[in-house]
Tab-separated table of N, CA and C in Angstrom:
chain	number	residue	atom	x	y	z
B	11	UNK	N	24.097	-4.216	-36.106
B	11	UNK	CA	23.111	-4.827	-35.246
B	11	UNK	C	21.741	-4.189	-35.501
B	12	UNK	N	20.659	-5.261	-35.592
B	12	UNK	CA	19.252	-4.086	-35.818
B	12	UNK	C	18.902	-3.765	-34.668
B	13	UNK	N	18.305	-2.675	-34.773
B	13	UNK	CA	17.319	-2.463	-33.715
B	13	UNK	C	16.063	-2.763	-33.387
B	14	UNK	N	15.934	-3.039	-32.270
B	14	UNK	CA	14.820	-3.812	-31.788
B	14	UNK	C	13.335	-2.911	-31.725
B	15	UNK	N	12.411	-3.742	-32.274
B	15	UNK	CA	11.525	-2.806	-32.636
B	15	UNK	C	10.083	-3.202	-32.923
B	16	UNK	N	8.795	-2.934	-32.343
B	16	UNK	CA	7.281	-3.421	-32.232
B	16	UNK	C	6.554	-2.951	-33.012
B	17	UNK	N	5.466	-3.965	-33.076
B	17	UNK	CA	4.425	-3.154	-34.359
B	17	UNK	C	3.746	-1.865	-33.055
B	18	UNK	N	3.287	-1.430	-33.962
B	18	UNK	CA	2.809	-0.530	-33.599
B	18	UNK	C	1.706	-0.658	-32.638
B	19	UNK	N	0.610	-1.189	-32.803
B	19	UNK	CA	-0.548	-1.461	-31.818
B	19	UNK	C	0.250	-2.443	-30.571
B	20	UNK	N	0.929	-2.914	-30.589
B	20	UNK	CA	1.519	-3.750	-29.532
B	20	UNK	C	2.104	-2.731	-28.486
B	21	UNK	N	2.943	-1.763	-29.225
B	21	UNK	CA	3.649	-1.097	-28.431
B	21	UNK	C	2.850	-0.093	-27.874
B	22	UNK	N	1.779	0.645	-28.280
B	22	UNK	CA	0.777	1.303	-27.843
B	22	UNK	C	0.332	0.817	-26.826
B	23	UNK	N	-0.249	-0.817	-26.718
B	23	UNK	CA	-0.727	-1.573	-26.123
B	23	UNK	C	0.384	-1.973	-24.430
B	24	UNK	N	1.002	-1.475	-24.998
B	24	UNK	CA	2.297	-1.827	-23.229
B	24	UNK	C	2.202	-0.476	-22.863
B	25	UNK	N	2.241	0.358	-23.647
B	25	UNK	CA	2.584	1.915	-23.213
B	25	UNK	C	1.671	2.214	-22.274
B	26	UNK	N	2.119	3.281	-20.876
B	26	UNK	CA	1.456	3.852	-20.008
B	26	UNK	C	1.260	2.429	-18.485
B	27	UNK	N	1.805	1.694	-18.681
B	27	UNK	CA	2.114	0.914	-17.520
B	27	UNK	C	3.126	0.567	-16.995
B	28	UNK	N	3.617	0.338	-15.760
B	28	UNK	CA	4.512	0.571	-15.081
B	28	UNK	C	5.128	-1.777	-14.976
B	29	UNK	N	6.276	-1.623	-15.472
B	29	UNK	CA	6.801	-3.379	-15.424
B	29	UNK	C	7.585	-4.007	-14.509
B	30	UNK	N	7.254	-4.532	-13.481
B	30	UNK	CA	8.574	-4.854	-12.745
B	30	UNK	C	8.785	-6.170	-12.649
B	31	UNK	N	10.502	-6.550	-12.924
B	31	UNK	CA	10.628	-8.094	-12.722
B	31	UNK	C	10.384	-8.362	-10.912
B	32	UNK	N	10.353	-9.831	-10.840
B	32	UNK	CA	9.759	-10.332	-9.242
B	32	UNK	C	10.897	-9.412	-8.262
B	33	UNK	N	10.492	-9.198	-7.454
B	33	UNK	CA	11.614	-8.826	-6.060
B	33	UNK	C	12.603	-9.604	-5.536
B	34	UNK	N	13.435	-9.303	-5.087
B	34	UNK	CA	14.828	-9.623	-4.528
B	34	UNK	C	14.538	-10.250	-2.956
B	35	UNK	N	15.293	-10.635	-1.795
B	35	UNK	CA	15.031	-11.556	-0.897
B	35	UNK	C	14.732	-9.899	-0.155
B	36	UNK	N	15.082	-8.624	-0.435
B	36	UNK	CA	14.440	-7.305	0.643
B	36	UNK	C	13.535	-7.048	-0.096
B	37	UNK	N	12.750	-7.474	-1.151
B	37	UNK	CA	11.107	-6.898	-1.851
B	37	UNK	C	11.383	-6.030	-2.797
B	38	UNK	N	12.668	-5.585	-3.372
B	38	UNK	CA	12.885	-4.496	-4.532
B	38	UNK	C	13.085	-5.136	-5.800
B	39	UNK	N	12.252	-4.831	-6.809
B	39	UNK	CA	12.386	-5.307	-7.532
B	39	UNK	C	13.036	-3.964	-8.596
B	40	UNK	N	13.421	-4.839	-10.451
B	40	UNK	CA	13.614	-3.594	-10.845
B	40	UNK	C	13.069	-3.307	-12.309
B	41	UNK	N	12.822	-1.995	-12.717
B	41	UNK	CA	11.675	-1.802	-13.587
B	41	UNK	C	12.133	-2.469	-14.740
B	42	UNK	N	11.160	-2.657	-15.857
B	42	UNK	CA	11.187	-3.418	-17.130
B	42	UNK	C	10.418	-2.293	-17.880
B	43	UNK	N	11.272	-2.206	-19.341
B	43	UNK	CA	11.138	-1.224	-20.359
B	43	UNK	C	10.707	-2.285	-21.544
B	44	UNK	N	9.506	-3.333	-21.473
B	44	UNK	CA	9.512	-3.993	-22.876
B	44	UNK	C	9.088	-3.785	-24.470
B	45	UNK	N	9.043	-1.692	-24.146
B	45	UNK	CA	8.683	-1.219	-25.823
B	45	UNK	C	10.089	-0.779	-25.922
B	46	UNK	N	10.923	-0.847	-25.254
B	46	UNK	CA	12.572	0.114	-25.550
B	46	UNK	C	13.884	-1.322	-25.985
B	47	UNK	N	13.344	-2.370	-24.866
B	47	UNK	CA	14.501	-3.399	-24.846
B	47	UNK	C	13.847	-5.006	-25.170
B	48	UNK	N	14.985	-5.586	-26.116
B	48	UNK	CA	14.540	-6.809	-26.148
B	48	UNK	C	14.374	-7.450	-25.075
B	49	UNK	N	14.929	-8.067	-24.619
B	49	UNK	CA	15.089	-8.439	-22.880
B	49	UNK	C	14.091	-8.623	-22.169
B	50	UNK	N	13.691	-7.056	-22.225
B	50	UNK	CA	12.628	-7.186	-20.933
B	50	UNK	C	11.145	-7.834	-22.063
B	51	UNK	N	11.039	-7.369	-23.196
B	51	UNK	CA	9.678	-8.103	-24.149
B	51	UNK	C	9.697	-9.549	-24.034
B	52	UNK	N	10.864	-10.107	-24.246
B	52	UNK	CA	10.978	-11.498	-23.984
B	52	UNK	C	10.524	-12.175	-23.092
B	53	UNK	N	11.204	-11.180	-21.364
B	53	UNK	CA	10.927	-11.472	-20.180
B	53	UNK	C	9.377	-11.433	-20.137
B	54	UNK	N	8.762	-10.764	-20.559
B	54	UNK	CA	7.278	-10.195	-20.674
B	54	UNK	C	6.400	-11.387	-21.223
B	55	UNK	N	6.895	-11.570	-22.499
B	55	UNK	CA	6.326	-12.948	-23.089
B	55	UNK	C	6.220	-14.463	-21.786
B	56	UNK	N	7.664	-14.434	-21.235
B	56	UNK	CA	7.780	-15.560	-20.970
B	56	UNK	C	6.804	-15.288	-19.093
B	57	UNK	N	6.385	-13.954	-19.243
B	57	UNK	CA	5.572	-14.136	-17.790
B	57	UNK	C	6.362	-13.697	-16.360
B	58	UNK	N	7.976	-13.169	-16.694
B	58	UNK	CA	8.417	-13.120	-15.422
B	58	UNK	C	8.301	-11.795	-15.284
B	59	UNK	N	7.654	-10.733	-16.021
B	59	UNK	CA	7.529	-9.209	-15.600
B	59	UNK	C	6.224	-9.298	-15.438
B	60	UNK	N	5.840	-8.544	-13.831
B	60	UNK	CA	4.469	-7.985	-13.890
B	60	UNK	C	4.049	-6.606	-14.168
B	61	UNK	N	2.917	-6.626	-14.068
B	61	UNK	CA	2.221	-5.149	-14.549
B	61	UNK	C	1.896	-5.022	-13.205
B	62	UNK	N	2.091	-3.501	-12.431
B	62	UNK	CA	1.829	-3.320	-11.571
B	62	UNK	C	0.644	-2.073	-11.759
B	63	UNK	N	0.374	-1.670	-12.535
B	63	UNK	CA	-1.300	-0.781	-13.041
B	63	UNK	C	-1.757	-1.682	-14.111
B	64	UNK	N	-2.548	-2.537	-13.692
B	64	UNK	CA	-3.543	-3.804	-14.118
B	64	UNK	C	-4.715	-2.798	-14.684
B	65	UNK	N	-5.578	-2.682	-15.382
B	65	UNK	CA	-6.599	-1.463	-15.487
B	65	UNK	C	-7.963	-2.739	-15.497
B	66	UNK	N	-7.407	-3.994	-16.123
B	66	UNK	CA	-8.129	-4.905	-16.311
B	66	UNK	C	-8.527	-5.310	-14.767
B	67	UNK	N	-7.860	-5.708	-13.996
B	67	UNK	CA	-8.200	-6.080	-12.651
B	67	UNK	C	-8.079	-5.209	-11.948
B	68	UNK	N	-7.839	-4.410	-11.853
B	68	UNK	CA	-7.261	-2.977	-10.316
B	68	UNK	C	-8.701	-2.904	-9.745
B	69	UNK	N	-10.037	-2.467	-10.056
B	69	UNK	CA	-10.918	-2.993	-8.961
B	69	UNK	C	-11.228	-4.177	-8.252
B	70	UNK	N	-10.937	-5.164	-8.590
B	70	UNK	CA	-10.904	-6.209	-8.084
B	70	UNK	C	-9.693	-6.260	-6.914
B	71	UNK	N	-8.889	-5.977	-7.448
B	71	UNK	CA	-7.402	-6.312	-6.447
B	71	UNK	C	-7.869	-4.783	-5.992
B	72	UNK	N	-8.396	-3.886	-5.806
B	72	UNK	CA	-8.382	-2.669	-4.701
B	72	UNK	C	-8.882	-3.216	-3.637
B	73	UNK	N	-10.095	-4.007	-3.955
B	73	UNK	CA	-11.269	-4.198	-3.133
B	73	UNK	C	-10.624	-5.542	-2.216
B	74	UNK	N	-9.950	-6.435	-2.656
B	74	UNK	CA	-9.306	-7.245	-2.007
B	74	UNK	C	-8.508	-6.709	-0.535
B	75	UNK	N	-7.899	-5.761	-1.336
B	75	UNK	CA	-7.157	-5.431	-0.489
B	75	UNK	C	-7.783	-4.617	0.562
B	76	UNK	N	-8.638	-4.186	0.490
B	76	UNK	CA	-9.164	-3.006	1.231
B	76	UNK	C	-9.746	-4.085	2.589
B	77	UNK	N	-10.609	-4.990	1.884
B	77	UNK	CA	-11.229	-6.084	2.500
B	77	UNK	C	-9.756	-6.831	3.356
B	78	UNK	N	-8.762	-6.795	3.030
B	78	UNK	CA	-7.817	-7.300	3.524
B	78	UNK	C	-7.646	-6.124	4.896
B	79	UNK	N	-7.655	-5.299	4.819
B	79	UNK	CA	-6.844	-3.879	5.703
B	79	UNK	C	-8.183	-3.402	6.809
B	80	UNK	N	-9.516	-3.672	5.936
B	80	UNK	CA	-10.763	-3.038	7.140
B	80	UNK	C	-11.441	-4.303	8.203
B	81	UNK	N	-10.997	-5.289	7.352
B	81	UNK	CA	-12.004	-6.441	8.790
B	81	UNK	C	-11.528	-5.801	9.889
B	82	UNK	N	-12.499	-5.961	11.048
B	82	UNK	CA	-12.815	-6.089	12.633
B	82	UNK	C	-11.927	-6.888	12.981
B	83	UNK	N	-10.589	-6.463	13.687
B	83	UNK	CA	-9.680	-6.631	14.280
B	83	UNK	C	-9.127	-6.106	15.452
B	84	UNK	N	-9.455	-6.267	16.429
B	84	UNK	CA	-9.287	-5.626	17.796
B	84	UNK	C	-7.662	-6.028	18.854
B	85	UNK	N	-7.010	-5.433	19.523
B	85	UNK	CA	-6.235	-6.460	20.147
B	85	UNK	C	-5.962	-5.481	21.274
B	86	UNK	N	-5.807	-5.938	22.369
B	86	UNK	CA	-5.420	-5.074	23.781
B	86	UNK	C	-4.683	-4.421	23.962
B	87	UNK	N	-5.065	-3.253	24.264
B	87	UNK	CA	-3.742	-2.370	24.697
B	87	UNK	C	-2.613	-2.158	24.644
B	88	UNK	N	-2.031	-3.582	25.718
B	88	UNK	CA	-1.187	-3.738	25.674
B	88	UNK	C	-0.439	-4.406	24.579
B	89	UNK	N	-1.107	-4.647	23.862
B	89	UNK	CA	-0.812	-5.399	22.485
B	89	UNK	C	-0.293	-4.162	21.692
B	90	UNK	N	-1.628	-3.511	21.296
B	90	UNK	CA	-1.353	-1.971	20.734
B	90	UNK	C	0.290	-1.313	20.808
B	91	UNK	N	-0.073	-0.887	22.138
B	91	UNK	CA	1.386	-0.499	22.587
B	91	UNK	C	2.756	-1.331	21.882
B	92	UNK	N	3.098	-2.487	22.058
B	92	UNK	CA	4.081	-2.873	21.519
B	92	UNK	C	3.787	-2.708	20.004
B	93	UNK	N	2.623	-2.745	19.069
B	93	UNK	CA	2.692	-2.544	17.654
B	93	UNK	C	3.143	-1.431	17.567
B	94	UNK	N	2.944	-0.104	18.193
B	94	UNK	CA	3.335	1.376	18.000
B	94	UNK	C	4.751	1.503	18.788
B	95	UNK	N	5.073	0.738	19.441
B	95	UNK	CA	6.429	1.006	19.760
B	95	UNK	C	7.779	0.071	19.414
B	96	UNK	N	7.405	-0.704	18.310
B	96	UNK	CA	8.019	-1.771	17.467
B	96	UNK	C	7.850	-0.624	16.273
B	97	UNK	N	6.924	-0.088	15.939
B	97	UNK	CA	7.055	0.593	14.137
B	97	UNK	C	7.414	1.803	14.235
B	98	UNK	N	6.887	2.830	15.614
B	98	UNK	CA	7.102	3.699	15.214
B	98	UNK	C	8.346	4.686	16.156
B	99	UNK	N	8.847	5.625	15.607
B	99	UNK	CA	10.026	6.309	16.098
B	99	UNK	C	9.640	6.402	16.984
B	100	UNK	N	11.028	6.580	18.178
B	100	UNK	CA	10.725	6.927	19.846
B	100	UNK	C	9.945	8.682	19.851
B	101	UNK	N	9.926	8.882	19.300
B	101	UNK	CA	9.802	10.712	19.897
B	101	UNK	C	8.014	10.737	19.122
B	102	UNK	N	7.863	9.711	18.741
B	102	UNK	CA	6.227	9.924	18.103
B	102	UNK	C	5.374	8.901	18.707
B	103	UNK	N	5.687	8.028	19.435
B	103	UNK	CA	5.241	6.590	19.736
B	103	UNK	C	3.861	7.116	20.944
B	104	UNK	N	4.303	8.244	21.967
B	104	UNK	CA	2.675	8.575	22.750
B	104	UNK	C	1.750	9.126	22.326
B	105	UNK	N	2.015	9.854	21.185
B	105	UNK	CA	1.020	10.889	20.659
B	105	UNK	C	0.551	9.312	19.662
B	106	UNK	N	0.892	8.574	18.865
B	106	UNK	CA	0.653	7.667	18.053
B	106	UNK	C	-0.220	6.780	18.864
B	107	UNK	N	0.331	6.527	19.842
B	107	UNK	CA	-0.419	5.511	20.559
B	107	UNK	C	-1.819	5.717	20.846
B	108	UNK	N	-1.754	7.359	21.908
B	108	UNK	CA	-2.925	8.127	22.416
B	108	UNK	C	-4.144	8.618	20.786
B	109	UNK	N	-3.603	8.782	20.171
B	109	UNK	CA	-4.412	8.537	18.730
B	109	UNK	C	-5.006	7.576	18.255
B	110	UNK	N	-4.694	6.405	18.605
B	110	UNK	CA	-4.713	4.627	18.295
B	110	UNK	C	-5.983	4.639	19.293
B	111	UNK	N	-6.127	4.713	20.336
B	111	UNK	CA	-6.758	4.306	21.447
B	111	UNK	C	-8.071	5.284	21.390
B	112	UNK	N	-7.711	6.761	20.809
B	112	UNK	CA	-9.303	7.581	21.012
B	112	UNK	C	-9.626	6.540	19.489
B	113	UNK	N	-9.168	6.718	18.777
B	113	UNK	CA	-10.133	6.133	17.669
B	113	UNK	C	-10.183	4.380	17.315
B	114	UNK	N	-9.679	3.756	18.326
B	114	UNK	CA	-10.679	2.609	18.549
B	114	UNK	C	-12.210	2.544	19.197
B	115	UNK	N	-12.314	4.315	19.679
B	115	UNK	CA	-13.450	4.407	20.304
B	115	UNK	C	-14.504	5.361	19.691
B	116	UNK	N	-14.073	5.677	18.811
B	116	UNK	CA	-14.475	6.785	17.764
B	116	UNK	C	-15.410	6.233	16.693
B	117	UNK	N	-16.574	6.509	16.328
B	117	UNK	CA	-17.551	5.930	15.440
B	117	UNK	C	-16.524	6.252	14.110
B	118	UNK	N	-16.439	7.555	13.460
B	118	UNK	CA	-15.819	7.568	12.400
B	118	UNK	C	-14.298	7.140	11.839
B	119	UNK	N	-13.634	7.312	12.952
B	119	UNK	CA	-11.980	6.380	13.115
B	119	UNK	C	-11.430	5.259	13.266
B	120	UNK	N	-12.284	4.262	13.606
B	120	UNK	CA	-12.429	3.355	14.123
B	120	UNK	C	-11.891	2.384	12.555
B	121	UNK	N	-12.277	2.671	11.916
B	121	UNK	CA	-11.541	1.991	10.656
B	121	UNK	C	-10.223	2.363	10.391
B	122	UNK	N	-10.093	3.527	10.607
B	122	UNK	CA	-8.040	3.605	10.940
B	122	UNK	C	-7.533	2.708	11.538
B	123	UNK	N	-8.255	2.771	12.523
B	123	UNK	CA	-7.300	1.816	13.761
B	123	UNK	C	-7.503	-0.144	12.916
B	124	UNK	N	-8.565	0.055	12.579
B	124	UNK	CA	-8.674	-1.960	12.017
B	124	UNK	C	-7.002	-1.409	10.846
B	125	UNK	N	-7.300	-0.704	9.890
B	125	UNK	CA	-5.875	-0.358	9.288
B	125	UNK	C	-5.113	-0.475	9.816
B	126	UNK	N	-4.706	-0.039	10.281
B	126	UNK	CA	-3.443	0.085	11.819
B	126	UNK	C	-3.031	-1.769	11.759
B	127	UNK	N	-3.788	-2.201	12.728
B	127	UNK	CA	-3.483	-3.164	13.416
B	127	UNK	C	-3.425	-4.437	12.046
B	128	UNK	N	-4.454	-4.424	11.478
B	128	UNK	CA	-4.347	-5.524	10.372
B	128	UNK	C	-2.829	-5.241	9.727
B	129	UNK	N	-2.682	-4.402	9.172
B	129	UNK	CA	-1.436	-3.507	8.323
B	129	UNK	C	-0.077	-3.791	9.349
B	130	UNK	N	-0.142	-3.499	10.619
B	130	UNK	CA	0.874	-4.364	10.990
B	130	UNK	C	1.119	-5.676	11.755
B	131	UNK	N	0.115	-6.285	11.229
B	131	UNK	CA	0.081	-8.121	11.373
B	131	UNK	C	0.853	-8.407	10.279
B	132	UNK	N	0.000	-7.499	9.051
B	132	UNK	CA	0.745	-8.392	7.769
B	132	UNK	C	2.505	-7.582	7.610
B	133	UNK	N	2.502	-6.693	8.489
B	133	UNK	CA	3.765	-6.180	8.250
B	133	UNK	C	5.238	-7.615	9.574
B	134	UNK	N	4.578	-7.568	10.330
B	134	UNK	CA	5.048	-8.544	11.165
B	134	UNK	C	5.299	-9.887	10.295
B	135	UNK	N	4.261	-10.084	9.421
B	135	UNK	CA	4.022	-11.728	8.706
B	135	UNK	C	5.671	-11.513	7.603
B	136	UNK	N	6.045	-10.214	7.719
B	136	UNK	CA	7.338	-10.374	6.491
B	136	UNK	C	6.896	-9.420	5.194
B	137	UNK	N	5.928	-8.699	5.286
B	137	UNK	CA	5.436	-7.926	4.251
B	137	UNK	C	5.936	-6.241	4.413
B	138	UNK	N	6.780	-6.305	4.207
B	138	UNK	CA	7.945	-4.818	4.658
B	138	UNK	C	7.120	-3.764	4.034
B	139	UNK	N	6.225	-3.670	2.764
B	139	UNK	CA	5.587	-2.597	2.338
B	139	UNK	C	4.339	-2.535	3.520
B	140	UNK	N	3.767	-3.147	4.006
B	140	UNK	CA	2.753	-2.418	4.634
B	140	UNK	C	2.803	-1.609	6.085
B	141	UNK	N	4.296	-1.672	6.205
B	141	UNK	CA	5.337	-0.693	7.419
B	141	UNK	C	4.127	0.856	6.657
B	142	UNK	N	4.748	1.081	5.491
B	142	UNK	CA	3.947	1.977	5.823
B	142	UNK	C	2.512	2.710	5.926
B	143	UNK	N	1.869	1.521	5.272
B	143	UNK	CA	0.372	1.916	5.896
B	143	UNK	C	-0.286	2.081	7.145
B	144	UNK	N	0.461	1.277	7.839
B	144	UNK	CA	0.870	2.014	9.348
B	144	UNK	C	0.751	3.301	9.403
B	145	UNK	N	1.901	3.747	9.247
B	145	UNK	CA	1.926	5.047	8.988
B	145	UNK	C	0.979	6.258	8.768
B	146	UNK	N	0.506	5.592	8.073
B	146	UNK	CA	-0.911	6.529	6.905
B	146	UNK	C	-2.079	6.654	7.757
B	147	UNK	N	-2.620	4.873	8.526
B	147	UNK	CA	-3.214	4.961	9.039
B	147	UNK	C	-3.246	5.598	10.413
B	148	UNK	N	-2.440	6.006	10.773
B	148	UNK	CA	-2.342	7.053	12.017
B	148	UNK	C	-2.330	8.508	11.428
B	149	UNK	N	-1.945	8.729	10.843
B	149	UNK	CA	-2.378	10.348	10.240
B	149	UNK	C	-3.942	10.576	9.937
B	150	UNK	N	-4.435	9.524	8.837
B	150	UNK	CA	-6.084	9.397	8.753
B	150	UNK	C	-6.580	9.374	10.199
B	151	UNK	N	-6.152	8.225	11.583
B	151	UNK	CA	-6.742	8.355	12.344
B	151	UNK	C	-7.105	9.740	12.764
B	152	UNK	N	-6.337	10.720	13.141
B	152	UNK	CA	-5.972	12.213	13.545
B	152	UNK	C	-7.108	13.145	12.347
B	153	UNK	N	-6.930	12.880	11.254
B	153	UNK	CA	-7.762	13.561	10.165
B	153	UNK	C	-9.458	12.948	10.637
B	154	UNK	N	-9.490	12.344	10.951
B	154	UNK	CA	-11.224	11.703	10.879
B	154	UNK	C	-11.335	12.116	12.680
B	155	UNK	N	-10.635	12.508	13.317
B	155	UNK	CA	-11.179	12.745	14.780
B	155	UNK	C	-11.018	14.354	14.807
B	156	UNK	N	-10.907	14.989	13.550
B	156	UNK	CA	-10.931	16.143	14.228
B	156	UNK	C	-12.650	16.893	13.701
B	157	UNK	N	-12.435	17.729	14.790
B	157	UNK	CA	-13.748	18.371	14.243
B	157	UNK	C	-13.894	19.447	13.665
B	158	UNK	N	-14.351	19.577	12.748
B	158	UNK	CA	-15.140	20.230	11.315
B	158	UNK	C	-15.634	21.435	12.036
B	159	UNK	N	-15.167	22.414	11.145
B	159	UNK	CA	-15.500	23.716	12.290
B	159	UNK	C	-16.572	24.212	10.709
B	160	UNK	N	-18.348	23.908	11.049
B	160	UNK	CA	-19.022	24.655	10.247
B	160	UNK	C	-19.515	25.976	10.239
B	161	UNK	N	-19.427	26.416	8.888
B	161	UNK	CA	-19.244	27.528	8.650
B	161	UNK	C	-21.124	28.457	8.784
B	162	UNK	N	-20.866	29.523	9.657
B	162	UNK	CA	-22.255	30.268	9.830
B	162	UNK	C	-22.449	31.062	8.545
B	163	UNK	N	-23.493	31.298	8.400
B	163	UNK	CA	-24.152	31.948	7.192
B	163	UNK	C	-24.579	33.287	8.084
């Protein structure tokens, strides 16, 4: 049997990016090797593996997304409350919450919290990865409300 095998600038040319075929009905998809295996080059050709480090577009799709996660999104309290006590563990949900609420009021935090809440709309909409930007965005909230202890000369 031969072995399967690329010119050279081609294979250079795939190298250092990460391939995954589409996701499964829970969002996992699984990686593609198309400088090692025929299979997945084929798959590659025919368009069903993506590149998930784009170098060509990744500012574009950052900025999308970012623009996706920071719009001005506000929702009540009581709204709040059930987002933090739907995502997050029982034994973290007051301190999470009471974090949520100073920095909806917070000049510099205040973009955590649009994170927060956008991040779990689209996590509600069926988008299981942005469970954890949730996440993230409550730790940043906590990091941007604390205060900066400057240093005397």
């Amino acid at each position: 049997m031969k072995k399967f095998r690329l010119p050279r600038k081609t294979k250079k040319a795939l190298k250092g990016n990460l391939w995954l075929y589409p996701g499964d009905e829970k969002g996992n998809s699984l990686m593609a090797h198309p400088t090692k295996y025929q299979k997945d080059y084929t798959a590659l050709k025919k368009g069903d593996v993506r590149n998930i480090i784009d170098p060509k577009n990744s500012r574009s799709r950052r900025k999308t997304f970012r623009e996706k996660l920071d719009k001005e999104n506000i929702v009540s309290d009581q709204e709040l409350r059930s987002y933090v006590d739907d995502i997050i563990r029982e034994d973290l949900r007051n301190s999470s919450y009471n974090t949520l609420i100073e920095a909806k009021h917070h000049p510099d935090a205040v973009k955590a919290y649009y994170n927060f809440v956008n991040a779990y709309q689209l996590y509600a909409d069926g988008k299981d990865s942005y469970g954890n930007i949730c996440c993230m965005a409550i730790d940043r909230a906590k990091e941007l409300m604390k205060e900066r202890k400057k240093i005397k000369k």
